[in-house]
XYZ file of C-alpha atoms in Angstrom:
757
model
C -6.891 -11.409 -20.324
C -9.176 -11.765 -17.213
C -9.560 -12.279 -13.629
C -11.244 -15.919 -13.056
C -12.405 -15.941 -9.602
C -13.159 -18.848 -7.231
C -14.345 -18.706 -3.280
C -15.096 -21.461 -1.108
C -18.642 -21.441 0.605
C -17.422 -22.218 3.824
C -15.161 -19.347 5.318
C -12.492 -20.719 7.947
C -12.230 -17.085 9.460
C -15.147 -15.807 11.228
C -13.519 -11.795 11.686
C -11.554 -9.186 9.119
C -8.726 -11.610 7.373
C -6.330 -8.896 7.867
C -3.368 -10.228 6.149
C -2.047 -13.053 4.167
C 0.545 -14.284 1.602
C 2.024 -17.042 -0.179
C 5.006 -19.637 0.642
C 7.077 -20.924 -1.878
C 5.942 -24.094 -2.186
C 2.608 -21.993 -3.219
C 0.435 -22.793 0.072
C -1.641 -19.727 1.077
C -1.471 -18.435 4.823
C -4.045 -16.019 6.584
C -4.705 -14.159 9.468
C -7.605 -12.931 10.686
C -8.948 -10.924 13.751
C -10.305 -14.220 15.361
C -6.490 -14.869 15.869
C -6.310 -17.887 13.935
C -4.169 -18.468 11.210
C -5.434 -20.526 8.505
C -3.425 -22.487 5.301
C -4.973 -22.818 2.001
C -4.295 -24.978 -1.170
C -3.941 -23.009 -4.934
C -7.160 -24.488 -5.382
C -8.684 -21.785 -2.498
C -9.936 -24.682 -0.173
C -8.313 -24.419 3.251
C -6.121 -27.336 4.243
C -5.801 -26.518 8.066
C -5.554 -24.185 10.847
C -2.001 -23.675 11.577
C -2.111 -21.700 14.964
C -3.370 -19.471 17.246
C -1.879 -16.451 17.891
C -2.604 -14.047 21.452
C -2.971 -10.963 19.764
C -4.442 -9.252 16.753
C -2.145 -9.103 13.834
C -1.733 -6.150 11.745
C 0.503 -7.581 8.539
C 2.321 -10.304 7.589
C 5.527 -11.142 5.072
C 7.085 -14.464 4.195
C 10.710 -14.280 4.188
C 11.845 -13.828 0.413
C 12.684 -16.819 -1.124
C 12.937 -16.339 -4.809
C 14.012 -20.009 -6.183
C 13.624 -23.139 -4.550
C 17.537 -23.271 -3.967
C 17.295 -20.325 -1.585
C 13.999 -21.353 -0.051
C 16.015 -24.783 0.573
C 19.135 -23.405 2.419
C 17.046 -20.631 4.761
C 14.489 -20.739 7.627
C 10.870 -21.063 5.590
C 9.486 -18.257 8.358
C 7.327 -15.452 7.974
C 6.934 -12.028 10.045
C 3.574 -10.577 11.786
C 3.263 -7.499 13.125
C 0.905 -6.976 16.243
C -1.580 -4.647 17.662
C 0.675 -4.734 21.041
C 3.956 -2.835 19.331
C 5.781 -6.370 18.965
C 6.449 -8.411 15.553
C 7.147 -11.951 15.628
C 8.712 -14.294 13.529
C 6.802 -17.725 12.959
C 7.860 -20.617 11.365
C 6.090 -22.639 8.565
C 4.715 -25.337 11.093
C 3.270 -21.954 13.137
C 6.024 -22.257 16.014
C 6.882 -18.443 16.914
C 11.092 -18.300 16.613
C 11.370 -15.142 17.875
C 9.225 -12.098 19.302
C 10.494 -8.530 19.129
C 8.328 -6.621 22.353
C 7.906 -3.064 22.711
C 8.921 -2.707 18.973
C 6.661 0.473 18.891
C 5.028 2.662 20.826
C 1.246 1.327 19.963
C 0.699 -1.333 17.162
C 2.789 -2.323 14.812
C 1.081 -1.495 11.464
C 3.279 -3.002 8.847
C 6.195 -5.141 8.663
C 8.302 -5.711 5.199
C 12.115 -8.159 4.847
C 14.232 -6.517 2.031
C 14.828 -8.455 -1.418
C 17.800 -10.403 0.265
C 16.187 -11.408 3.212
C 18.963 -9.743 5.384
C 16.857 -6.964 7.271
C 13.268 -5.890 7.937
C 11.188 -2.708 8.502
C 8.655 -1.404 10.598
C 6.571 1.303 10.996
C 3.947 2.157 13.767
C 1.319 4.150 15.079
C 3.615 6.274 16.970
C 5.180 7.447 13.399
C 8.188 5.607 13.542
C 10.344 3.791 10.809
C 13.071 1.174 12.101
C 14.929 -0.882 10.332
C 15.596 -4.104 12.085
C 18.699 -7.088 11.549
C 17.026 -10.523 10.185
C 17.176 -11.796 13.621
C 14.987 -8.837 15.171
C 18.071 -7.139 16.381
C 17.766 -3.127 16.042
C 19.625 -1.506 13.362
C 18.110 2.588 13.484
C 15.939 4.542 13.641
C 15.030 6.019 10.040
C 12.410 8.615 10.099
C 9.640 10.042 12.805
C 6.902 11.720 11.609
C 4.585 12.025 14.231
C 1.614 10.339 12.621
C 0.438 6.656 11.816
C 2.263 5.341 8.507
C 0.050 2.853 7.001
C 1.988 0.930 4.715
C 5.993 1.255 2.903
C 8.121 -0.649 0.663
C 11.923 -1.250 0.544
C 13.517 0.240 -2.514
C 15.134 -2.209 -5.437
C 18.926 -1.875 -4.710
C 17.153 -2.151 -0.818
C 19.182 1.104 -0.331
C 15.844 3.266 0.340
C 12.449 2.873 1.909
C 9.392 4.013 0.447
C 6.372 4.987 3.011
C 3.136 7.091 3.209
C 3.105 10.069 5.172
C -0.481 11.222 5.280
C -1.143 12.628 1.667
C 2.647 12.517 0.578
C 4.862 10.041 -0.590
C 8.592 9.842 0.694
C 11.768 7.826 -0.171
C 14.047 7.675 2.242
C 17.732 6.445 2.143
C 18.836 4.298 4.525
C 21.889 5.726 4.409
C 22.412 9.921 6.111
C 24.283 11.406 3.602
C 21.790 10.344 0.913
C 18.679 13.159 0.469
C 15.295 12.210 0.673
C 12.348 12.586 -1.791
C 9.401 13.884 -1.004
C 5.801 14.582 -2.700
C 2.340 15.251 -2.712
C 0.705 12.103 -3.879
C -3.257 12.046 -3.439
C -5.840 14.199 -1.518
C -6.641 11.737 1.103
C -4.545 9.410 3.258
C -2.509 6.861 1.527
C -3.503 3.552 2.686
C -1.110 1.488 0.374
C 1.690 1.462 -1.413
C 3.904 -1.223 -3.388
C 6.912 -0.146 -5.112
C 8.437 -3.380 -7.966
C 11.902 -4.287 -8.035
C 11.392 -5.348 -11.657
C 10.479 -2.215 -13.627
C 11.443 0.500 -10.904
C 7.528 1.671 -10.921
C 5.240 2.554 -7.623
C 1.768 2.505 -7.251
C -0.168 3.905 -4.354
C -3.915 4.930 -2.949
C -5.776 6.679 -0.936
C -8.916 7.590 0.651
C -9.944 9.749 -2.148
C -10.699 6.600 -4.339
C -7.953 7.133 -6.938
C -4.831 4.303 -7.691
C -1.412 6.377 -9.093
C 1.611 5.001 -11.127
C 4.519 7.297 -10.143
C 8.733 6.484 -11.612
C 11.158 6.231 -8.578
C 11.077 10.404 -8.774
C 8.270 10.861 -7.987
C 6.765 12.050 -11.501
C 2.996 10.818 -11.806
C 2.712 8.767 -15.096
C -0.687 7.482 -14.427
C -3.675 8.754 -12.251
C -6.737 6.777 -12.075
C -10.394 7.834 -12.292
C -12.138 7.802 -8.593
C -13.632 4.577 -7.429
C -16.938 4.530 -5.798
C -15.221 3.528 -2.422
C -11.906 4.342 -0.599
C -9.065 2.039 -2.429
C -7.567 -0.060 0.547
C -4.647 -2.175 -1.113
C -2.548 -2.342 -4.435
C -0.283 -5.008 -5.231
C 2.199 -5.637 -7.931
C 2.483 -9.078 -9.875
C 6.233 -10.326 -9.196
C 7.224 -9.569 -13.015
C 6.018 -5.989 -13.095
C 3.977 -6.354 -15.533
C 0.493 -6.289 -14.240
C -1.314 -4.906 -10.208
C -4.235 -5.647 -8.417
C -6.245 -3.196 -6.647
C -8.387 -3.784 -4.099
C -11.472 -1.528 -2.905
C -15.206 -2.051 -1.494
C -16.182 -5.751 -3.094
C -14.176 -5.109 -6.257
C -10.903 -6.327 -7.317
C -9.337 -5.254 -10.508
C -6.234 -5.849 -12.465
C -4.232 -3.195 -14.703
C -2.036 -3.279 -16.955
C 1.428 -1.394 -15.641
C 0.638 1.415 -17.527
C -2.554 1.803 -15.251
C -5.273 0.744 -17.907
C -8.164 -1.521 -16.659
C -7.624 -5.178 -17.917
C -10.179 -7.070 -15.842
C -12.561 -5.676 -12.974
C -14.176 -8.389 -10.940
C -17.008 -7.949 -8.115
C -16.223 -9.785 -4.820
C -18.397 -10.601 -1.803
C -15.547 -9.091 0.956
C -16.576 -6.588 1.802
C -13.289 -4.054 1.821
C -10.728 -5.757 -0.010
C -7.636 -5.696 3.074
C -4.544 -7.176 1.483
C -3.475 -8.655 -1.880
C -0.910 -11.524 -2.068
C 0.400 -12.990 -5.870
C 1.919 -16.234 -6.540
C 5.717 -16.458 -7.152
C 4.833 -17.312 -10.646
C 2.125 -14.369 -11.258
C -0.513 -16.424 -12.504
C -2.737 -16.583 -9.428
C -3.531 -14.105 -6.648
C -5.327 -14.244 -3.197
C -7.289 -11.231 -1.575
C -8.372 -11.217 1.996
C -11.889 -9.357 2.709
C -13.241 -7.216 6.022
C -16.081 -9.788 6.374
C -13.142 -12.538 6.825
C -13.551 -14.225 3.337
C -10.465 -15.259 1.056
C -10.374 -15.239 -2.841
C -8.466 -16.676 -5.294
C -8.047 -15.409 -8.978
C -6.425 -17.047 -11.756
C -4.941 -14.855 -14.638
C -6.381 -16.286 -18.033
C -7.440 -15.422 -21.018
C -3.858 -14.150 -21.994
C -3.030 -14.387 -25.679
C -0.070 -14.284 -27.767
C -0.082 -13.679 -31.978
C 2.823 -14.297 -34.474
C 1.956 -14.035 -38.131
C -0.869 -16.294 -38.586
C -0.946 -17.925 -35.203
C -2.864 -16.475 -31.857
C -2.309 -19.076 -28.941
C -4.680 -18.351 -26.038
C -4.434 -19.567 -22.286
C -7.992 -20.789 -21.860
C -7.620 -22.139 -18.034
C -4.573 -22.954 -16.038
C -3.574 -26.298 -18.365
C -4.797 -25.277 -21.454
C -3.553 -23.646 -24.659
C -5.837 -22.791 -27.233
C -3.974 -22.589 -30.804
C -6.168 -20.264 -33.981
C -4.653 -20.936 -37.467
C -6.158 -17.684 -38.893
C -5.210 -18.672 -42.350
C -6.621 -22.239 -42.397
C -9.571 -21.514 -39.488
C -7.992 -24.231 -37.419
C -8.336 -24.387 -34.037
C -6.408 -26.939 -31.736
C -6.196 -27.355 -27.516
C -3.159 -28.366 -26.118
C -3.764 -29.815 -22.633
C -1.167 -30.277 -19.980
C -0.751 -32.357 -17.064
C 0.819 -29.123 -15.003
C -0.094 -25.368 -14.857
C 1.283 -23.040 -17.439
C 2.795 -20.125 -16.200
C 4.831 -18.864 -19.091
C 4.989 -19.086 -22.790
C 6.239 -17.295 -25.653
C 5.500 -17.469 -29.415
C 7.777 -16.775 -32.592
C 10.564 -18.139 -35.109
C 7.904 -20.717 -35.881
C 7.827 -22.325 -32.163
C 5.603 -22.572 -29.498
C 7.921 -22.597 -26.229
C 5.370 -23.275 -23.167
C 7.112 -23.805 -19.319
C 4.866 -25.316 -17.019
C 5.808 -26.197 -13.267
C 7.859 -29.042 -13.856
C 8.798 -28.787 -17.633
C 9.342 -27.201 -21.019
C 7.169 -27.678 -23.843
C 8.637 -26.823 -27.507
C 6.431 -27.407 -30.370
C 6.900 -26.396 -34.141
C 3.913 -24.977 -35.470
C 3.741 -26.864 -38.315
C 3.351 -30.004 -36.201
C 1.960 -29.781 -32.878
C 1.726 -33.684 -32.518
C 5.052 -33.998 -31.401
C 6.712 -31.688 -28.823
C 10.453 -31.850 -27.368
C 9.617 -31.788 -23.616
C 12.248 -31.435 -20.888
C 12.209 -30.878 -17.464
C 13.218 -27.574 -15.422
C 13.838 -27.457 -11.749
C 11.971 -23.984 -10.799
C 9.667 -21.749 -12.212
C 10.383 -20.256 -15.603
C 10.432 -16.286 -15.290
C 11.184 -15.195 -18.663
C 11.334 -16.817 -22.577
C 12.698 -15.319 -24.893
C 13.516 -16.761 -28.571
C 15.796 -16.143 -31.476
C 16.066 -17.838 -34.876
C 18.034 -20.852 -34.029
C 17.739 -20.791 -29.928
C 15.777 -19.910 -26.935
C 16.467 -18.678 -23.599
C 14.340 -19.365 -20.664
C 15.362 -17.826 -17.097
C 14.569 -19.072 -13.409
C 16.245 -18.673 -10.380
C 17.285 -21.988 -9.837
C 19.299 -22.509 -12.761
C 19.882 -18.969 -13.988
C 19.423 -18.534 -17.585
C 20.204 -21.191 -19.989
C 20.085 -21.560 -23.902
C 18.595 -24.418 -25.675
C 18.396 -25.275 -29.292
C 14.435 -25.496 -30.399
C 15.355 -29.585 -30.356
C 15.990 -29.043 -26.768
C 19.638 -29.207 -26.180
C 21.150 -27.260 -24.052
C 23.543 -25.103 -25.467
C 25.264 -23.100 -22.464
C 24.610 -21.672 -19.103
C 25.711 -17.921 -19.257
C 26.902 -16.320 -16.176
C 28.600 -13.519 -15.066
C 29.598 -12.105 -11.435
C 26.917 -10.513 -9.843
C 24.034 -11.811 -11.957
C 20.862 -11.659 -10.147
C 17.933 -13.124 -12.152
C 14.999 -12.302 -10.021
C 15.637 -8.785 -11.100
C 15.632 -9.352 -14.577
C 12.637 -8.856 -17.281
C 11.937 -8.912 -21.009
C 13.579 -5.480 -21.292
C 16.710 -6.651 -19.122
C 17.703 -9.340 -21.610
C 18.260 -9.212 -25.414
C 19.040 -12.772 -27.137
C 20.021 -13.312 -30.929
C 21.708 -16.561 -32.379
C 25.258 -15.870 -31.201
C 25.524 -13.055 -28.533
C 22.956 -12.537 -25.174
C 23.021 -9.103 -23.943
C 22.163 -8.457 -20.216
C 21.491 -5.473 -18.196
C 24.168 -5.713 -14.842
C 22.024 -4.957 -11.970
C 24.453 -6.154 -9.542
C 26.590 -2.888 -9.016
C 24.407 0.047 -8.182
C 27.059 2.426 -8.877
C 27.819 1.987 -12.661
C 25.448 0.972 -15.209
C 26.162 -1.761 -17.839
C 25.493 -3.913 -20.138
C 27.257 -7.460 -20.112
C 27.728 -9.231 -23.893
C 27.725 -13.301 -23.464
C 28.506 -16.144 -25.803
C 25.501 -17.929 -26.279
C 27.436 -21.077 -27.419
C 30.262 -21.254 -24.382
C 28.108 -18.919 -22.071
C 31.480 -16.857 -21.509
C 31.872 -12.903 -21.202
C 32.898 -11.445 -24.498
C 32.697 -8.011 -23.566
C 31.250 -4.866 -21.702
C 29.112 -1.674 -22.351
C 29.330 0.502 -19.771
C 27.083 3.975 -19.998
C 27.041 6.970 -17.721
C 23.380 6.337 -16.683
C 20.922 3.690 -15.670
C 20.326 1.756 -18.557
C 16.048 0.519 -18.738
C 15.651 -1.778 -22.218
C 18.220 -3.572 -24.033
C 18.079 -5.374 -27.047
C 19.974 -7.201 -29.892
C 19.435 -7.531 -33.953
C 18.856 -10.794 -35.436
C 20.000 -10.200 -39.082
C 23.715 -10.623 -40.162
C 27.189 -12.041 -38.937
C 28.174 -12.266 -35.050
C 30.489 -9.417 -35.887
C 27.824 -7.174 -37.502
C 25.290 -7.813 -34.676
C 24.090 -4.973 -33.456
C 22.796 -3.710 -29.423
C 20.234 -0.815 -28.596
C 19.780 0.622 -25.721
C 17.800 2.844 -23.572
C 18.663 4.912 -20.621
C 16.420 6.599 -17.934
C 16.907 9.704 -19.998
C 14.808 8.323 -22.778
C 17.635 8.411 -25.258
C 18.305 5.316 -27.887
C 21.795 4.556 -28.343
C 23.045 1.794 -30.456
C 26.414 0.208 -30.807
C 28.157 -2.629 -33.089
C 29.171 -6.060 -31.157
C 32.995 -5.560 -32.591
C 33.468 -2.407 -31.211
C 30.946 -2.260 -27.934
C 33.034 1.375 -26.914
C 31.878 3.412 -30.010
C 28.243 4.584 -29.076
C 26.001 6.385 -30.840
C 22.399 8.138 -29.998
C 19.876 7.621 -32.513
C 16.948 9.464 -31.082
C 15.646 10.936 -28.115
C 12.348 10.814 -25.969
C 12.077 6.919 -26.701
C 9.171 4.912 -25.378
C 10.436 1.715 -26.724
C 12.273 0.017 -29.310
C 12.003 -3.673 -31.397
C 14.291 -5.309 -34.059
C 12.672 -7.020 -36.797
C 12.880 -10.802 -36.915
C 14.242 -11.143 -40.268
C 16.255 -8.346 -41.078
C 18.114 -5.190 -39.770
C 15.068 -2.590 -39.501
C 14.395 -1.062 -36.351
C 11.111 0.500 -34.642
C 11.094 2.970 -32.570
C 8.002 5.051 -30.613
C 10.084 8.345 -30.148
C 7.702 11.363 -28.889
C 4.309 9.591 -29.867
C 5.257 8.463 -33.481
C 6.370 5.509 -34.602
C 9.597 5.599 -36.463
C 11.174 2.832 -38.613
C 15.059 3.181 -38.982
C 15.688 1.156 -42.386
C 19.312 0.592 -41.444
C 20.298 1.752 -38.217
C 23.879 0.724 -38.782
C 24.337 3.720 -41.516
C 25.863 5.658 -38.419
C 28.856 3.237 -38.799
C 28.743 3.863 -42.731
C 28.042 7.329 -43.057
C 25.892 9.229 -39.926
C 25.126 11.911 -42.534
C 22.630 9.845 -44.118
C 20.766 8.634 -40.996
C 17.826 11.657 -41.951
C 17.604 9.703 -44.757
C 16.817 6.244 -43.051
C 13.877 7.448 -40.933
C 10.162 6.405 -42.276
C 8.046 8.453 -39.715
C 4.792 6.630 -39.371
C 0.903 7.763 -37.846
C 0.987 8.740 -34.297
C 0.300 6.016 -31.487
C 0.603 8.025 -28.900
C 3.218 8.658 -26.143
C 4.022 5.673 -23.662
C 3.165 2.923 -26.551
C 5.044 -0.304 -26.014
C 6.575 -2.236 -28.917
C 5.311 -5.879 -28.416
C 6.882 -7.441 -31.462
C 8.027 -6.837 -34.941
C 7.779 -10.024 -37.210
C 7.939 -9.853 -40.772
C 6.131 -6.585 -42.289
C 3.578 -6.159 -38.903
C 4.327 -4.406 -35.654
C 2.414 -5.035 -32.556
C 1.786 -1.817 -30.601
C 0.362 -1.569 -26.970
C -1.012 1.764 -26.692
C -1.153 3.824 -23.132
C -5.162 3.164 -23.027
C -4.550 -0.741 -23.674
C -5.641 -0.471 -26.956
C -3.458 -3.205 -29.225
C -2.676 -1.676 -32.290
C -1.273 -3.529 -35.521
C 0.894 -1.467 -37.823
C 1.941 -2.698 -41.201
C 5.447 -1.460 -42.576
C 6.261 -1.393 -46.481
C 7.583 -4.439 -47.771
C 9.992 -3.236 -49.780
C 13.101 -2.661 -47.211
C 12.671 -6.225 -46.435
C 13.021 -7.372 -50.160
C 16.215 -5.021 -51.027
C 17.591 -6.933 -47.498
C 17.169 -10.475 -49.635
C 18.347 -9.101 -52.713
C 21.775 -7.620 -51.259
C 22.173 -11.077 -48.893
C 22.085 -12.858 -52.321
C 24.430 -10.080 -53.795
C 21.778 -9.620 -55.983
C 23.082 -5.568 -56.490
C 21.686 -5.272 -59.923
C 17.847 -6.200 -58.663
C 18.346 -4.118 -55.885
C 19.013 -0.894 -58.183
C 16.067 -1.546 -60.351
C 13.768 -2.071 -56.832
C 15.279 1.408 -55.914
C 14.044 3.119 -59.119
C 10.527 1.251 -59.063
C 10.044 2.772 -55.317
C 11.425 5.643 -55.680
C 12.019 6.422 -52.021
C 14.624 7.993 -50.619
C 14.921 5.860 -47.404
C 15.206 2.777 -49.476
C 18.038 4.288 -51.664
C 20.126 5.658 -48.510
C 19.987 1.692 -47.280
C 21.026 0.358 -50.163
C 23.989 3.558 -50.200
C 25.151 2.350 -47.121
C 24.979 -1.536 -47.412
C 27.031 -0.613 -50.814
C 29.882 0.918 -48.825
C 29.691 -1.427 -46.366
C 30.536 -4.591 -48.722
C 32.789 -2.194 -51.032
C 30.180 -2.247 -53.998
C 31.170 1.100 -55.633
C 28.769 1.400 -58.695
C 25.765 0.938 -56.574
C 26.982 2.947 -54.399
C 27.220 6.086 -57.153
C 23.970 5.265 -58.643
C 22.273 5.953 -55.312
C 24.348 9.012 -54.193
C 22.938 10.530 -57.783
C 19.670 9.622 -57.240
C 19.394 11.420 -53.712
C 21.534 14.161 -55.634
C 24.614 13.992 -52.815
C 26.755 15.508 -55.225
C 30.006 15.763 -52.501
C 29.905 12.399 -51.481
C 29.340 11.060 -54.984
C 32.409 12.986 -56.388
C 34.184 11.207 -53.622
C 32.982 7.600 -54.416
C 34.076 8.690 -57.686
C 37.682 9.331 -56.679
C 37.919 6.447 -54.758
C 37.143 4.385 -57.938
C 40.151 6.141 -59.480
C 42.654 4.538 -56.874
C 44.611 1.980 -58.912
C 45.163 -0.444 -55.992
C 42.168 -2.806 -54.108
C 43.645 -2.003 -50.810
C 43.728 1.728 -51.116
C 40.060 1.856 -51.996
C 39.429 -0.144 -49.183
C 41.363 2.144 -47.042
C 39.812 5.129 -49.072
C 36.363 3.288 -47.858
C 37.444 2.676 -44.114
C 38.229 6.399 -44.195
C 34.468 7.443 -45.457
C 32.993 5.708 -43.183
C 35.202 7.247 -39.992
C 37.745 4.590 -39.429
C 40.622 6.205 -39.496
C 42.893 3.436 -37.806
C 41.754 0.767 -39.872
C 42.447 2.963 -42.684
C 45.946 3.286 -41.915
C 46.150 -0.567 -41.258
C 45.001 -1.847 -44.307
C 47.637 0.615 -46.219
C 50.464 -0.068 -43.884
C 49.691 -3.602 -44.535
C 49.955 -3.133 -47.769
C 53.230 -1.579 -48.046
C 51.524 1.974 -49.488
C 53.140 3.868 -46.769
C 52.670 6.962 -48.813
C 48.836 6.411 -48.838
C 49.103 6.408 -44.698
C 51.106 9.200 -44.423
C 49.405 11.172 -46.912
C 45.994 10.171 -45.195
C 47.188 11.506 -41.794
C 48.291 14.488 -43.216
C 45.101 15.455 -44.878
C 42.957 14.551 -41.341
C 45.973 17.643 -39.878
C 47.096 14.518 -37.656
C 50.627 16.021 -37.724
C 52.390 13.788 -35.308
C 51.439 10.809 -36.728
C 52.205 11.343 -40.235
C 56.084 12.438 -38.877
C 55.970 9.399 -36.848
C 55.410 7.154 -39.862
C 57.603 9.039 -41.652
C 60.488 8.632 -39.135
C 59.485 4.945 -38.791
C 59.882 4.103 -42.466
C 62.504 6.404 -42.947
C 60.740 7.621 -46.340
C 58.740 11.431 -47.087
C 60.184 13.161 -43.712
C 60.666 16.126 -46.208
C 56.942 16.051 -47.518
C 55.652 15.953 -43.826
C 57.306 18.835 -43.224
C 56.817 20.701 -46.294
C 52.746 20.572 -45.772
C 52.866 21.435 -42.549
C 54.796 24.624 -43.351
C 52.171 25.129 -45.868
C 49.523 24.853 -43.690
C 51.043 27.455 -41.215
C 51.544 29.781 -43.560
C 47.773 29.319 -44.609
C 46.449 30.194 -41.335
C 48.816 32.544 -40.118
C 50.378 30.299 -37.566
C 53.788 29.667 -36.482
C 55.685 26.368 -35.806
C 55.024 25.370 -31.554
C 55.455 21.386 -32.147
C 59.193 20.329 -30.988
C 59.238 17.457 -33.431
C 58.784 19.940 -36.142
C 60.475 22.798 -34.815
C 64.168 20.059 -34.861
C 63.386 20.237 -38.920
C 63.297 24.142 -39.092
C 66.372 24.181 -40.931
C 65.423 21.510 -43.820
C 65.414 22.915 -46.786
C 61.999 22.223 -49.066
C 62.495 21.018 -52.917
C 58.608 21.028 -54.130
C 59.700 19.697 -57.511
C 61.623 16.821 -55.805
C 58.363 15.976 -53.836
C 56.115 15.957 -56.575
C 58.412 13.385 -58.591
C 58.452 11.334 -55.142
C 54.550 11.376 -55.093
C 54.188 10.793 -58.693
C 56.528 7.780 -58.936
C 54.437 6.198 -55.865
C 51.388 6.740 -57.623
C 53.321 4.983 -60.738
C 54.579 1.986 -58.245
C 51.558 1.218 -56.961
C 49.348 1.614 -60.145
C 52.091 -0.972 -61.632
C 51.683 -2.756 -58.478
C 55.872 -3.011 -58.132
C 56.544 -2.063 -54.771
């Protein structure tokens, strides 16, 4: 990936270009100290002079319009901050809609709309930060620090303001009751800050020539080496994956982790401001000598198995088939803004269309129109997802047929990215960012778009993903919270959440199986069968396959077949190959070839593989296979329990015992009661010390009341306790005849054995 710069030889501005910004129509507006506002097209050519102003302008910001729908229904205006202490609302045509005079004493240095466009914040040379309504009415004075505030930014929730206080960064909530966060961030005066709403990351730069990345708690994530000159501007791309850094005659593009992707030399002097287009494919930067430069992000590539697809220029993708050493260029009419490769298909989104290619035949794509820029593309085996801010989330088949348009109350697509959404063939999981007071994941049906369930967590969720293997009821969802803990839950029981690992930076499901790759504490770990926590969580440590150290804050980009692509914090992309035997084992079990699966495990002689086989065997009721596996890993107690289960005469009794083994107590009881095995249901609750439930069942079915009371008395006698439960005290006069009880139990077992109920 690199930045391709272009700069017109003739520049309309004759003095320092102080501010610039893209409107929704992808036209750039720039302002200079020559008091002129100019309009530019995407190719970097000046179109016309919009107007002249009678005052020096220090900053500008367009009204937020994330979609064409929003842009068409709101006033298309931008705000400019002025050196005379005022700020003004200016329409797209250049007419001043509103002037707020004497907003500050001295110059208004910076101004920013919030993400909803309902308020704006200003800061000035007087050190005062003020919040205004959309119409320019003063709402509140947020802070007064007595020193010039050079830069500020809204938080993702519009509930806090980030601003620079000389060498410190301050996050100030707009509500008085909340506490502010302040920390020393740089050794020199901070000149520029930016806060991305999707990743919740902060980037700042100072006079000492460094840029730094922070989380929302003020923890340092990355600090650059010093530049030769002061860094004067930083800006996040809309999706938060990249940010731009401007210095004297230098423009850098960096990954969100901090490492440098591209470094370009410019002829602009100090870069005063940087602005990205809404699709994140292009930027513009203003210079101290009045020049405006434009840059396109090109050279980005994605790989899947034997294919590499690279963006050669704005409208051309180059496909390279490594297995056949075959190259093909695909040229589009419009600019390519997003694409995805996986599951045998290439999905390409331009400004106006989506092109769906089968990787076996690039000559006959399926093409259909879109109404807005596609911000996200996700794929699964049979369907893919697109997301834009006009139509929201849409799910299509690979033939281009619209399947559904999932929605729920509070859905805001402008704040979602690939970490916030998980897709499989039948369910869709989305982190609900609409309600800042709760942290939850909405589960929706892919075919209907309707809500199915909801996962509620006690901490902010930052990443979610969905498994690709198995039936809908067996689908698993994993998520990582703000504390970097990894959790797993099943679609059929979303309330049963289990912690898999801690200190997790990234997690990704395999495209063919239930293998889960996790970067935990700087190490790559492969979970062969994460669902083991719902079968026998004692075997969880067995199914962990620890690979090499790859470094903290590494990100798993994809997990196709046996290859995992990982991006390390230093920017290096590495490929790790996993053991192919687990994938072979999944194929054998999917085809119900249990004997071949046992032979495979005997050949490999790996405990992780045996534990995977055991988990799936117990889940599918293959007791012979489970017995062989438990013997192989020397789990004697579990082996003995499985042997005891095999001795149970009825199929229903064995199924209930397996459910009990998997800690599904209610399910085990339900199986027994539906099969009219009342005694087994009562005895199961007795063994679990669920005395109240055992007595309730005995009363309900009017049988074995004396059995429950007898075992209760025996338990109290052995533990040296006295009866305190009123339900049992009323049977204190009941005479217990153990011989009679044993005879009744014997008859129950005989009836079950003979299947005579």
